[in-house]
Coordinates of C-alpha atoms in Angstrom, one line a residue:
M1 CA 139.2 94.6 53.2
P2 CA 140.8 97.0 55.7
I3 CA 141.1 95.2 59.1
P4 CA 140.5 97.4 62.2
T5 CA 143.9 98.1 63.7
D6 CA 142.9 100.5 66.5
T7 CA 141.1 97.8 68.5
P8 CA 143.7 95.5 70.0
V9 CA 142.8 91.8 70.2
P10 CA 144.2 89.7 73.0
H11 CA 146.9 87.2 71.9
R12 CA 145.0 84.1 72.8
T13 CA 142.6 81.6 71.3
L14 CA 139.2 83.2 71.1
L15 CA 136.1 81.4 71.8
R16 CA 133.3 81.3 69.2
D17 CA 131.4 84.0 71.0
D18 CA 134.5 86.2 71.2
V19 CA 135.0 85.9 67.5
Y20 CA 131.3 86.8 66.9
R21 CA 131.5 89.8 69.2
S22 CA 134.7 91.1 67.7
I23 CA 133.4 91.1 64.2
R24 CA 130.0 92.4 65.3
D25 CA 131.5 95.3 67.2
A26 CA 133.7 96.2 64.2
I27 CA 130.5 96.4 62.1
V28 CA 128.5 98.2 64.7
R29 CA 131.3 100.9 65.2
G30 CA 131.6 101.3 61.4
Q31 CA 135.2 100.0 61.3
L32 CA 133.8 97.5 58.8
A33 CA 131.6 99.7 56.7
P34 CA 128.4 98.9 54.9
G35 CA 129.1 97.1 51.6
E36 CA 132.6 96.1 52.6
Q37 CA 133.7 92.6 51.6
L38 CA 134.5 90.2 54.4
R39 CA 137.2 87.5 53.8
D40 CA 137.4 84.6 56.1
Q41 CA 141.2 84.4 55.9
E42 CA 141.8 88.1 56.7
L43 CA 139.4 88.0 59.6
G44 CA 141.0 84.9 60.9
E45 CA 144.5 86.5 60.7
W46 CA 143.2 89.6 62.6
L47 CA 141.6 87.5 65.3
Q48 CA 144.3 84.8 65.3
V49 CA 141.8 81.9 64.8
S50 CA 141.0 79.4 62.1
R51 CA 138.4 80.0 59.4
T52 CA 135.8 77.8 61.2
P53 CA 134.8 80.2 64.0
V54 CA 134.9 83.1 61.6
R55 CA 132.5 81.4 59.2
E56 CA 130.2 80.5 62.2
A57 CA 130.3 84.1 63.3
L58 CA 129.5 85.4 59.8
Q59 CA 126.5 83.0 59.7
R60 CA 125.2 84.4 63.0
L61 CA 125.7 88.0 61.8
A62 CA 123.8 87.2 58.6
Q63 CA 120.9 86.0 60.7
A64 CA 121.1 89.3 62.6
G65 CA 120.9 91.2 59.3
L66 CA 124.4 92.7 59.7
V67 CA 126.0 90.6 57.0
V68 CA 124.9 89.6 53.5
A69 CA 126.2 86.3 52.4
Q70 CA 126.1 85.1 48.8
P71 CA 126.9 81.4 48.8
G72 CA 129.8 80.6 46.6
R73 CA 130.5 84.2 45.9
M74 CA 131.2 86.7 48.7
T75 CA 130.2 88.0 52.0
R76 CA 129.7 91.7 52.7
V77 CA 128.7 94.0 55.5
A78 CA 125.0 94.6 55.0
P79 CA 123.8 98.0 53.9
E80 CA 121.6 99.9 56.3
N81 CA 118.0 98.8 55.9
P82 CA 115.4 101.3 57.1
E83 CA 112.7 98.6 57.5
L84 CA 115.0 96.4 59.5
I85 CA 115.9 99.3 61.7
R86 CA 112.3 100.2 62.3
S87 CA 111.5 96.6 63.2
A88 CA 114.5 96.4 65.5
R89 CA 113.4 99.5 67.3
Q90 CA 109.9 98.1 67.8
I91 CA 111.2 94.9 69.4
A92 CA 113.7 96.8 71.5
A93 CA 111.0 99.1 72.8
E94 CA 108.7 96.2 73.9
L95 CA 111.5 94.1 75.5
H96 CA 112.9 97.1 77.4
A97 CA 109.5 98.0 78.6
L98 CA 108.9 94.5 79.8
A99 CA 112.3 94.5 81.6
M100 CA 111.3 97.7 83.3
D101 CA 108.0 96.3 84.4
L102 CA 109.5 93.0 85.7
A103 CA 112.3 94.8 87.5
F104 CA 110.2 97.5 89.1
P105 CA 109.8 95.9 92.5
R106 CA 113.6 95.8 92.8
L107 CA 114.3 99.3 91.5
D108 CA 115.2 100.9 94.8
E109 CA 117.1 104.2 95.5
T110 CA 120.4 102.5 94.7
A111 CA 119.1 101.5 91.3
A112 CA 117.7 105.0 90.7
N113 CA 121.1 106.5 91.6
E114 CA 122.8 104.1 89.1
M115 CA 120.4 105.2 86.4
E116 CA 121.1 108.8 87.3
A117 CA 124.8 108.4 87.1
A118 CA 124.7 106.6 83.8
N119 CA 122.4 109.4 82.4
S120 CA 124.9 112.0 83.6
R121 CA 127.6 110.3 81.7
L122 CA 125.3 110.1 78.6
R123 CA 124.8 113.9 78.7
S124 CA 128.5 114.6 79.0
A125 CA 129.3 112.2 76.1
L126 CA 126.7 113.7 73.8
K127 CA 128.0 117.2 74.6
S128 CA 131.6 116.2 73.9
G129 CA 130.7 114.2 70.8
D130 CA 132.0 110.9 72.1
A131 CA 129.9 108.3 70.4
E132 CA 131.4 105.3 72.1
A133 CA 131.0 106.8 75.6
A134 CA 127.5 107.9 74.8
I135 CA 126.3 104.5 73.7
T136 CA 128.0 102.8 76.6
A137 CA 126.3 105.2 79.0
D138 CA 123.0 104.6 77.4
D139 CA 123.5 100.8 77.7
D140 CA 124.5 101.3 81.4
F141 CA 121.3 103.2 82.0
H142 CA 119.0 100.4 80.6
E143 CA 121.2 97.7 82.1
V144 CA 119.9 98.7 85.6
A145 CA 116.4 97.4 84.8
L146 CA 117.7 94.5 82.6
A147 CA 119.9 93.1 85.4
R148 CA 117.0 93.2 87.8
S149 CA 114.3 91.9 85.5
G150 CA 114.8 88.3 86.6
N151 CA 114.4 87.2 83.0
P152 CA 117.7 86.1 81.4
L153 CA 116.1 85.6 78.0
I154 CA 115.4 89.3 77.5
P155 CA 119.0 90.3 77.1
D156 CA 119.6 87.3 74.8
H157 CA 116.8 88.4 72.5
L158 CA 117.8 92.1 72.7
E159 CA 121.4 91.3 71.6
V160 CA 120.5 91.0 67.9
V161 CA 118.2 94.0 67.5
T162 CA 120.4 96.2 69.7
A163 CA 123.4 95.7 67.4
T164 CA 121.4 96.9 64.5
L165 CA 120.3 100.0 66.4
R166 CA 123.7 100.8 67.8
R167 CA 125.2 100.6 64.3
T168 CA 122.8 103.3 63.1
E169 CA 123.8 105.5 66.1
Y170 CA 127.5 105.1 65.3
L171 CA 127.1 105.8 61.6
H172 CA 124.9 108.8 62.2
F173 CA 126.1 110.1 65.5
D174 CA 126.1 113.7 64.4
S175 CA 122.3 113.5 64.2
V176 CA 122.1 111.9 67.6
K177 CA 124.1 114.5 69.5
G178 CA 121.0 116.6 70.2
S179 CA 119.1 113.5 71.3
A180 CA 116.3 114.0 73.8
S181 CA 117.1 110.7 75.4
P182 CA 118.7 112.1 78.6
D183 CA 115.6 114.1 79.3
Q184 CA 113.4 111.1 78.7
H185 CA 115.7 109.2 81.1
V186 CA 115.1 111.8 83.8
E187 CA 111.3 111.2 83.4
I188 CA 111.9 107.4 83.8
I189 CA 113.9 107.9 86.9
A190 CA 111.2 110.2 88.3
A191 CA 108.6 107.5 87.7
V192 CA 110.8 105.0 89.5
R193 CA 111.2 107.2 92.5
S194 CA 107.5 108.0 92.6
D195 CA 106.6 104.3 92.4
D196 CA 104.7 104.7 89.1
R197 CA 105.3 101.3 87.5
D198 CA 103.1 101.7 84.5
R199 CA 104.5 105.1 83.6
A200 CA 108.1 103.9 84.0
A201 CA 107.4 101.0 81.6
E202 CA 105.6 103.3 79.1
L203 CA 108.3 106.0 79.2
T204 CA 110.9 103.3 78.5
R205 CA 108.9 102.0 75.6
Q206 CA 108.7 105.6 74.2
N207 CA 112.4 106.1 74.7
W208 CA 113.3 103.3 72.4
T209 CA 110.4 104.0 70.0
A210 CA 111.8 107.5 69.5
L211 CA 115.4 106.3 69.0
A212 CA 117.0 107.9 65.9
G213 CA 117.4 105.7 62.9

C-alpha cells in the first residue's frame, strides 16, 4: 500500500479524530485509491500511532462507506458506488437547504460578502484546474450558512456524506471544471440580498442535487 508522502503529518501523538481525518482525507483526495489494501501497521507507521486508533478509524470509515472491511481477511478502500453517491447527494441537499433556512435571519451583508468572496475563489480555482482550492472554496461558501444555522448537529451529519461527494469530485475533477456551481451560488447570494428565504433554501437544495457524481 503506497502511503501518501506529500502530506506531512505533525510529529506528535494524534487523537482518534485526527487519525480518522488523516485517513479519510487521503481517501477523499485519491491518495489512497479505490480498491487499495489498507494495512493497520503501515497506516500506524505513517501517522505515528498504535494500531488501536487506526482500527477505530477504519471502522468509522467503513460505516461511512469509504472502506470495505472483510473480517479476518483484509480492508480496502471502497470502490465508487453510484447509488451511495446519489443517496449522499440527496441528504447533503436537504441538510444544506435546512441550514440555509435556519441561518437566513442572520445572513447579513457581511455574510453575503463572505459567500461572494468564497465563490470568487471557486471560479478562479476551477479555471486554473486546482481541485483542492476549488473544493475548499466551495466548502467555505456553504460554511457561511452552516456556521450561522444555530444547529450543531447539521455539520456532524453532513460530515459522512460530504466525504463521499468530495471524493467523487477529486477523482473526476476534469468533469467538474465546467461546473455551473459558481453561477448557482450567485443566484443564492442574490436571494439572500433580496431577503427571499424560500428561494435561497431551494436554490441551495438544487445546487447540491445537481452536484456532479
